[in-house]
mmCIF file of C-alpha atoms in Angstrom:
data_model
loop_
_atom_site.group_PDB
_atom_site.id
_atom_site.type_symbol
_atom_site.label_atom_id
_atom_site.label_comp_id
_atom_site.label_asym_id
_atom_site.label_seq_id
_atom_site.Cartn_x
_atom_site.Cartn_y
_atom_site.Cartn_z
ATOM 1 C CA MET V 1 42.737 4.294 39.210
ATOM 2 C CA ARG V 2 39.869 5.258 37.052
ATOM 3 C CA LEU V 3 36.471 5.272 38.174
ATOM 4 C CA VAL V 4 35.416 4.090 34.997
ATOM 5 C CA ASP V 5 37.476 0.757 35.038
ATOM 6 C CA LEU V 6 36.022 0.116 38.395
ATOM 7 C CA SER V 7 32.664 -1.824 39.285
ATOM 8 C CA ARG V 8 29.699 0.019 41.371
ATOM 9 C CA GLN V 9 30.897 -2.289 44.672
ATOM 10 C CA GLN V 10 34.902 -1.180 43.808
ATOM 11 C CA VAL V 11 34.152 2.895 43.579
ATOM 12 C CA ALA V 12 31.457 2.255 46.640
ATOM 13 C CA ASP V 13 34.777 0.927 48.850
ATOM 14 C CA LEU V 14 37.209 3.881 48.178
ATOM 15 C CA ARG V 15 37.476 6.051 51.173
ATOM 16 C CA TRP V 16 37.140 9.549 49.923
ATOM 17 C CA ILE V 17 39.637 11.842 51.642
ATOM 18 C CA ALA V 18 38.767 15.749 51.730
ATOM 19 C CA GLU V 19 42.174 18.352 51.914
ATOM 20 C CA PRO V 20 41.612 20.103 55.114
ATOM 21 C CA ASP V 21 41.385 23.574 53.802
ATOM 22 C CA PRO V 22 39.588 24.551 51.173
ATOM 23 C CA VAL V 23 40.668 25.653 47.540
ATOM 24 C CA LEU V 24 38.561 28.641 47.172
ATOM 25 C CA ASP V 25 36.640 31.415 48.760
ATOM 26 C CA PRO V 26 34.006 33.218 47.637
ATOM 27 C CA PRO V 27 34.548 36.645 45.822
ATOM 28 C CA PHE V 28 33.335 39.678 47.567
ATOM 29 C CA PRO V 29 30.911 40.593 48.525
ATOM 30 C CA SER V 30 29.365 37.146 47.618
ATOM 31 C CA PRO V 31 29.218 34.831 50.730
ATOM 32 C CA VAL V 32 29.222 32.157 48.660
ATOM 33 C CA ILE V 33 31.105 30.022 45.666
ATOM 34 C CA ALA V 34 29.412 26.787 45.038
ATOM 35 C CA ASP V 35 28.400 23.858 42.363
ATOM 36 C CA PRO V 36 31.976 23.368 41.003
ATOM 37 C CA THR V 37 32.984 21.984 37.365
ATOM 38 C CA PHE V 38 36.177 21.242 36.042
ATOM 39 C CA LEU V 39 38.178 19.910 33.585
ATOM 40 C CA PRO V 40 41.921 18.581 34.201
ATOM 41 C CA PRO V 41 44.971 19.498 32.107
ATOM 42 C CA GLU V 42 45.035 16.680 29.645
ATOM 43 C CA SER V 43 41.135 17.967 28.687
ATOM 44 C CA THR V 44 41.888 21.693 28.257
ATOM 45 C CA PRO V 45 43.493 23.348 24.826
ATOM 46 C CA THR V 46 46.014 25.274 27.344
ATOM 47 C CA GLY V 47 47.280 22.079 29.547
ATOM 48 C CA ASP V 48 45.876 24.014 32.506
ATOM 49 C CA TRP V 49 43.021 22.943 35.045
ATOM 50 C CA ARG V 50 40.147 24.763 34.318
ATOM 51 C CA LEU V 51 36.757 25.217 36.909
ATOM 52 C CA TRP V 52 33.658 27.002 36.792
ATOM 53 C CA ALA V 53 31.609 28.153 39.577
ATOM 54 C CA HIS V 54 28.647 30.267 40.710
ATOM 55 C CA SER V 55 28.759 33.330 43.229
ATOM 56 C CA LEU V 56 25.682 35.839 43.879
ATOM 57 C CA LEU V 57 27.397 37.346 40.962
ATOM 58 C CA GLY V 58 27.220 35.024 38.224
ATOM 59 C CA LEU V 59 29.202 32.095 36.993
ATOM 60 C CA HIS V 60 32.845 32.631 37.105
ATOM 61 C CA ALA V 61 35.443 30.648 35.069
ATOM 62 C CA TYR V 62 39.058 30.011 37.066
ATOM 63 C CA ARG V 63 42.227 28.549 36.178
ATOM 64 C CA SER V 64 45.025 26.606 38.442
ATOM 65 C CA ASP V 65 48.351 24.903 38.010
ATOM 66 C CA ASP V 66 47.717 22.629 39.863
ATOM 67 C CA GLY V 67 44.210 22.474 40.806
ATOM 68 C CA ARG V 68 44.298 24.092 43.877
ATOM 69 C CA SER V 69 45.247 27.604 44.136
ATOM 70 C CA TRP V 70 43.068 29.282 41.443
ATOM 71 C CA ASP V 71 42.730 32.550 39.417
ATOM 72 C CA ARG V 72 39.306 33.784 38.501
ATOM 73 C CA VAL V 73 39.760 34.587 34.550
ATOM 74 C CA ALA V 74 36.533 35.593 33.784
ATOM 75 C CA THR V 75 32.586 35.548 34.627
ATOM 76 C CA VAL V 76 30.847 33.745 31.844
ATOM 77 C CA THR V 77 27.391 35.001 32.233
ATOM 78 C CA ARG V 78 25.338 37.128 35.586
ATOM 79 C CA ASN V 79 22.164 35.349 37.139
ATOM 80 C CA ALA V 80 23.458 31.830 36.139
ATOM 81 C CA LEU V 81 24.484 28.637 38.774
ATOM 82 C CA ARG V 82 25.196 25.199 39.148
ATOM 83 C CA ALA V 83 26.785 24.298 35.921
ATOM 84 C CA GLN V 84 28.391 21.634 34.229
ATOM 85 C CA ILE V 85 31.247 21.348 31.575
ATOM 86 C CA VAL V 86 30.997 18.694 28.957
ATOM 87 C CA VAL V 87 33.976 17.294 26.412
ATOM 88 C CA HIS V 88 32.136 17.171 23.182
ATOM 89 C CA ASP V 89 33.014 18.248 19.430
ATOM 90 C CA GLY V 90 34.648 20.902 21.619
ATOM 91 C CA PHE V 91 33.097 21.997 24.857
ATOM 92 C CA LEU V 92 29.509 22.951 26.399
ATOM 93 C CA LEU V 93 29.024 24.849 29.544
ATOM 94 C CA ALA V 94 25.247 24.060 30.536
ATOM 95 C CA TYR V 95 23.842 25.882 33.847
ATOM 96 C CA GLU V 96 20.321 26.882 35.300
ATOM 97 C CA LYS V 97 19.745 30.601 34.223
ATOM 98 C CA THR V 98 17.192 32.873 36.642
ATOM 99 C CA ARG V 99 16.156 36.172 36.457
ATOM 100 C CA SER V 100 18.196 37.236 39.620
ATOM 101 C CA PHE V 101 19.541 35.589 42.986
ATOM 102 C CA ILE V 102 18.312 39.097 44.955
ATOM 103 C CA PRO V 103 16.070 40.248 46.186
ATOM 104 C CA PHE V 104 15.780 37.186 48.446
ATOM 105 C CA GLY V 105 11.558 35.961 48.719
ATOM 106 C CA VAL V 106 10.559 37.102 45.205
ATOM 107 C CA PRO V 107 9.563 33.811 43.081
ATOM 108 C CA TRP V 108 12.030 31.830 41.617
ATOM 109 C CA SER V 109 11.941 31.061 37.850
ATOM 110 C CA SER V 110 14.773 29.326 35.861
ATOM 111 C CA HIS V 111 15.740 27.263 32.910
ATOM 112 C CA ILE V 112 18.627 25.217 31.755
ATOM 113 C CA GLU V 113 20.505 26.601 29.057
ATOM 114 C CA ALA V 114 23.844 25.936 27.516
ATOM 115 C CA ARG V 115 27.122 27.611 25.496
ATOM 116 C CA THR V 116 29.060 26.016 23.124
ATOM 117 C CA GLY V 117 32.954 26.725 22.435
ATOM 118 C CA THR V 118 36.278 25.631 21.453
ATOM 119 C CA ASP V 119 38.474 27.169 23.254
ATOM 120 C CA LEU V 120 37.364 27.586 26.719
ATOM 121 C CA GLU V 121 37.109 31.475 26.155
ATOM 122 C CA LYS V 122 34.485 32.377 23.501
ATOM 123 C CA TRP V 123 31.501 30.852 24.104
ATOM 124 C CA SER V 124 28.045 30.791 21.518
ATOM 125 C CA GLN V 125 24.783 32.423 22.242
ATOM 126 C CA PRO V 126 22.817 30.132 24.477
ATOM 127 C CA VAL V 127 20.518 27.508 24.053
ATOM 128 C CA THR V 128 17.771 26.034 26.235
ATOM 129 C CA LEU V 129 18.024 22.628 27.088
ATOM 130 C CA LEU V 130 15.019 22.480 29.462
ATOM 131 C CA SER V 131 12.194 24.370 30.779
ATOM 132 C CA PRO V 132 9.912 23.173 33.546
ATOM 133 C CA SER V 133 7.154 21.601 31.998
ATOM 134 C CA GLN V 134 6.017 18.897 34.600
ATOM 135 C CA PRO V 135 4.015 19.623 37.668
ATOM 136 C CA TRP V 136 6.658 18.957 40.326
ATOM 137 C CA HIS V 137 8.975 21.710 38.640
ATOM 138 C CA ILE V 138 6.477 23.852 40.396
ATOM 139 C CA ARG V 139 6.116 25.062 44.122
ATOM 140 C CA GLY V 140 3.464 27.992 44.415
ATOM 141 C CA ARG V 141 4.848 30.967 42.059
ATOM 142 C CA SER V 142 8.122 29.503 41.593
ATOM 143 C CA ALA V 143 9.163 27.064 38.833
ATOM 144 C CA ALA V 144 12.679 25.896 38.632
ATOM 145 C CA VAL V 145 15.462 23.108 37.064
ATOM 146 C CA SER V 146 18.800 22.873 37.574
ATOM 147 C CA ASN V 147 21.956 21.358 38.209
ATOM 148 C CA PRO V 148 22.714 19.865 34.803
ATOM 149 C CA CYS V 149 24.234 16.725 34.392
ATOM 150 C CA LEU V 150 25.019 15.423 30.877
ATOM 151 C CA VAL V 151 25.792 12.166 30.251
ATOM 152 C CA PRO V 152 26.079 10.446 26.384
ATOM 153 C CA MET V 153 24.475 6.602 26.370
ATOM 154 C CA PRO V 154 25.835 3.703 24.586
ATOM 155 C CA ASP V 155 22.800 3.967 21.907
ATOM 156 C CA GLY V 156 24.176 7.583 20.898
ATOM 157 C CA HIS V 157 21.353 9.415 22.644
ATOM 158 C CA TRP V 158 21.691 11.793 25.522
ATOM 159 C CA ARG V 159 19.953 11.599 29.013
ATOM 160 C CA LEU V 160 20.349 14.978 30.896
ATOM 161 C CA TYR V 161 19.710 14.361 34.536
ATOM 162 C CA TYR V 162 18.473 17.556 36.678
ATOM 163 C CA SER V 163 17.095 18.702 39.788
ATOM 164 C CA ALA V 164 13.607 20.391 39.767
ATOM 165 C CA GLY V 165 11.565 22.082 42.192
ATOM 166 C CA LEU V 166 12.029 23.757 45.588
ATOM 167 C CA THR V 167 11.987 22.992 49.180
ATOM 168 C CA ARG V 168 12.546 25.554 51.783
ATOM 169 C CA LEU V 169 15.249 24.833 54.440
ATOM 170 C CA PRO V 170 13.695 26.784 57.599
ATOM 171 C CA ASP V 171 17.132 26.893 59.473
ATOM 172 C CA CYS V 172 18.810 28.160 56.392
ATOM 173 C CA GLY V 173 16.443 30.744 54.963
ATOM 174 C CA PHE V 174 16.735 29.092 51.323
ATOM 175 C CA ASP V 175 15.429 26.363 49.359
ATOM 176 C CA GLU V 176 17.020 23.577 47.602
ATOM 177 C CA PRO V 177 16.157 20.967 44.755
ATOM 178 C CA THR V 178 13.168 18.536 45.510
ATOM 179 C CA TYR V 179 13.442 16.348 43.059
ATOM 180 C CA ILE V 180 15.857 14.710 40.380
ATOM 181 C CA GLY V 181 14.591 13.733 37.058
ATOM 182 C CA VAL V 182 15.672 12.593 33.904
ATOM 183 C CA ALA V 183 15.171 13.964 30.475
ATOM 184 C CA ARG V 184 16.087 12.357 27.209
ATOM 185 C CA GLY V 185 17.451 13.838 23.439
ATOM 186 C CA PRO V 186 19.124 13.068 20.352
ATOM 187 C CA GLY V 187 22.127 14.951 21.500
ATOM 188 C CA PRO V 188 23.727 17.286 24.046
ATOM 189 C CA LEU V 189 21.668 20.242 22.829
ATOM 190 C CA GLY V 190 18.792 18.298 22.855
ATOM 191 C CA PRO V 191 15.535 18.771 22.028
ATOM 192 C CA PHE V 192 15.094 16.954 25.438
ATOM 193 C CA GLU V 193 11.697 15.767 26.464
ATOM 194 C CA ALA V 194 11.480 15.045 30.284
ATOM 195 C CA GLU V 195 10.574 11.858 31.675
ATOM 196 C CA PRO V 196 6.774 12.566 33.628
ATOM 197 C CA GLN V 197 7.939 11.192 36.772
ATOM 198 C CA PRO V 198 10.947 12.321 39.067
ATOM 199 C CA MET V 199 13.615 9.664 39.195
ATOM 200 C CA LEU V 200 14.558 10.482 43.194
ATOM 201 C CA GLY V 201 12.639 12.108 45.577
ATOM 202 C CA PRO V 202 12.303 13.378 48.949
ATOM 203 C CA ASP V 203 12.716 9.990 51.378
ATOM 204 C CA ASP V 204 14.249 8.124 48.406
ATOM 205 C CA GLY V 205 17.452 6.811 49.684
ATOM 206 C CA PRO V 206 19.385 8.962 52.026
ATOM 207 C CA ALA V 207 17.342 12.347 51.392
ATOM 208 C CA SER V 208 14.794 12.710 54.028
ATOM 209 C CA LEU V 209 13.927 16.363 53.273
ATOM 210 C CA ALA V 210 14.926 16.881 49.557
ATOM 211 C CA ALA V 211 16.788 15.270 46.892
ATOM 212 C CA GLY V 212 19.193 17.573 46.252
ATOM 213 C CA ALA V 213 21.611 16.970 43.241
ATOM 214 C CA VAL V 214 23.149 13.921 41.268
ATOM 215 C CA LYS V 215 26.774 13.735 39.086
ATOM 216 C CA VAL V 216 26.089 9.890 36.746
ATOM 217 C CA LEU V 217 29.225 8.449 35.578
ATOM 218 C CA ALA V 218 29.259 5.294 33.508
ATOM 219 C CA VAL V 219 31.367 2.625 35.201
ATOM 220 C CA ALA V 220 32.319 -0.980 34.277
ATOM 221 C CA ASP V 221 29.189 -2.780 34.823
ATOM 222 C CA GLY V 222 26.537 -0.241 35.160
ATOM 223 C CA TRP V 223 26.278 3.502 36.721
ATOM 224 C CA ILE V 224 27.031 5.530 39.571
ATOM 225 C CA GLY V 225 25.320 8.718 40.872
ATOM 226 C CA PHE V 226 27.093 11.210 43.677
ATOM 227 C CA GLN V 227 24.214 12.803 45.311
ATOM 228 C CA ASN V 228 24.162 15.529 47.512
ATOM 229 C CA ALA V 229 20.729 14.168 49.426
ATOM 230 C CA ILE V 230 19.127 17.142 51.450
ATOM 231 C CA THR V 231 17.985 15.373 55.303
ATOM 232 C CA TRP V 232 16.078 17.164 58.249
ATOM 233 C CA ASP V 233 16.689 15.794 61.640
ATOM 234 C CA GLY V 234 13.892 17.653 63.677
ATOM 235 C CA GLN V 235 15.688 20.962 64.458
ATOM 236 C CA HIS V 236 18.643 21.411 61.412
ATOM 237 C CA SER V 237 18.849 20.645 57.503
ATOM 238 C CA GLY V 238 22.011 18.958 56.467
ATOM 239 C CA SER V 239 23.191 17.781 53.062
ATOM 240 C CA GLU V 240 26.059 14.806 52.451
ATOM 241 C CA ILE V 241 27.299 13.211 49.375
ATOM 242 C CA TRP V 242 26.476 9.551 49.094
ATOM 243 C CA LEU V 243 27.255 7.223 46.489
ATOM 244 C CA LEU V 244 24.305 5.248 44.155
ATOM 245 C CA GLY V 245 24.693 2.422 41.648
ATOM 246 C CA SER V 246 22.444 1.499 39.424
ATOM 247 C CA HIS V 247 22.137 -1.112 36.513
ATOM 248 C CA ASP V 248 20.392 1.044 33.995
ATOM 249 C CA GLY V 249 20.701 4.567 35.078
ATOM 250 C CA LEU V 250 17.327 5.233 36.325
ATOM 251 C CA SER V 251 16.863 2.619 38.988
ATOM 252 C CA TRP V 252 19.004 3.521 42.040
ATOM 253 C CA ASP V 253 20.466 1.457 45.139
ATOM 254 C CA VAL V 254 22.531 3.046 47.760
ATOM 255 C CA LEU V 255 25.939 2.036 48.021
ATOM 256 C CA ALA V 256 27.823 4.017 50.339
ATOM 257 C CA PRO V 257 28.153 7.559 52.091
ATOM 258 C CA VAL V 258 30.845 9.498 50.589
ATOM 259 C CA LEU V 259 31.756 12.973 52.566
ATOM 260 C CA GLN V 260 29.474 14.318 55.381
ATOM 261 C CA PRO V 261 29.884 17.080 56.966
ATOM 262 C CA THR V 262 32.583 17.580 59.990
ATOM 263 C CA GLY V 263 30.662 19.979 62.655
ATOM 264 C CA SER V 264 33.070 22.276 62.619
ATOM 265 C CA GLY V 265 35.079 24.422 60.555
ATOM 266 C CA TRP V 266 34.750 25.391 56.852
ATOM 267 C CA MET V 267 32.656 21.953 56.188
ATOM 268 C CA ALA V 268 30.542 22.309 59.433
ATOM 269 C CA THR V 269 26.945 21.919 58.521
ATOM 270 C CA HIS V 270 26.488 21.026 55.031
ATOM 271 C CA ILE V 271 28.425 19.428 51.547
ATOM 272 C CA TYR V 272 26.486 20.252 48.775
ATOM 273 C CA ALA V 273 27.269 20.226 44.766
ATOM 274 C CA LEU V 274 30.155 18.309 43.141
ATOM 275 C CA ASP V 275 31.866 17.146 39.940
ATOM 276 C CA VAL V 276 33.928 13.847 40.124
ATOM 277 C CA ARG V 277 36.200 13.052 36.918
ATOM 278 C CA ASP V 278 38.929 10.743 36.185
ATOM 279 C CA THR V 279 42.194 12.732 35.562
ATOM 280 C CA ALA V 280 45.678 11.867 35.097
ATOM 281 C CA ASP V 281 46.361 11.953 38.242
ATOM 282 C CA GLY V 282 43.591 9.515 39.476
ATOM 283 C CA PRO V 283 39.775 10.504 40.429
ATOM 284 C CA ARG V 284 39.345 13.653 41.983
ATOM 285 C CA MET V 285 36.228 15.891 43.191
ATOM 286 C CA TYR V 286 35.422 19.290 43.726
ATOM 287 C CA PHE V 287 32.591 19.843 46.114
ATOM 288 C CA ASN V 288 31.060 23.076 48.192
ATOM 289 C CA ALA V 289 30.805 23.314 51.890
ATOM 290 C CA ARG V 290 28.620 25.302 54.118
ATOM 291 C CA ASP V 291 30.122 26.448 57.418
ATOM 292 C CA GLY V 292 26.535 27.643 59.146
ATOM 293 C CA TYR V 293 23.172 27.560 58.873
ATOM 294 C CA HIS V 294 21.078 30.591 58.168
ATOM 295 C CA TRP V 295 22.577 32.746 54.494
ATOM 296 C CA LEU V 296 23.530 35.665 56.354
ATOM 297 C CA ARG V 297 25.846 33.989 58.919
ATOM 298 C CA GLY V 298 26.897 31.237 56.605
ATOM 299 C CA ARG V 299 29.759 30.721 54.169
ATOM 300 C CA GLU V 300 30.142 28.261 51.535
ATOM 301 C CA ARG V 301 33.666 27.593 49.709
ATOM 302 C CA ILE V 302 34.859 24.833 47.339
ATOM 303 C CA GLY V 303 37.199 21.922 48.318
ATOM 304 C CA VAL V 304 38.832 19.067 47.065
ATOM 305 C CA ALA V 305 38.466 15.085 47.975
ATOM 306 C CA PHE V 306 40.496 11.977 46.804
ATOM 307 C CA PRO V 307 40.145 8.475 47.234
ATOM 308 C CA ALA V 308 42.670 7.363 49.897
ATOM 309 C CA VAL V 309 45.304 4.985 48.399
#
């Protein structure tokens, strides 16, 4: 089974099952390891699994023989987070670049940049793909664009789906992205021009507090998007993964819930950003989840999920 061969409704009918234990814990002293992006063995030069994720220390590269037990092999860059790996004329690693994760409370400033390479070990100098340019990219003194999702279009141009703006999660003490936007460019390195209005925002679909992020994939009859929508129930924030569907990749309908917090354990309160791909073993999703609300107490780990067969 491959997602690319299914219709939107067939993907919506899948039931995703997360393995009970995380596959990756945060590196000391960071309380989080988050926002995974990965490649299966058939896509790597060395025939092993590769994954990139960030901690408070920077953006790290990992390898694995089985996709479950991971070894950290490098820190690609400091002050970077929310990456996406793309296979195109070699490899492209896009991510959000900021000044620093700490101290907390300082204005956030970030842009999206990318590096290219041929062996997943050595990377080019970064190229800026997108900087904050629209009013909804900015909140007060903070300006943010993040969560790159580069997607090739049938006509040869590329879309850059991305998150922008910041919304405070009162019970967690940190911010999550308010909007999801789209920018267009002639190739994966741009230059990209952002559409003037956001594609998704608070109160669109399942999001009641902030839009979070989206991973967009082409399927047999259009497009699907896996969104980690940020919610607020009057007392607590939350984040769940939902499946969206679209005929054009711009106007979206909510199709089905995918993964929800469990209320206890390492997935207790929030399920955040993800990467999902077809592999030789079938569709696979890596995601990060949070076990508590406030950043001083909660920890984030990475897990893996598969469609039930």
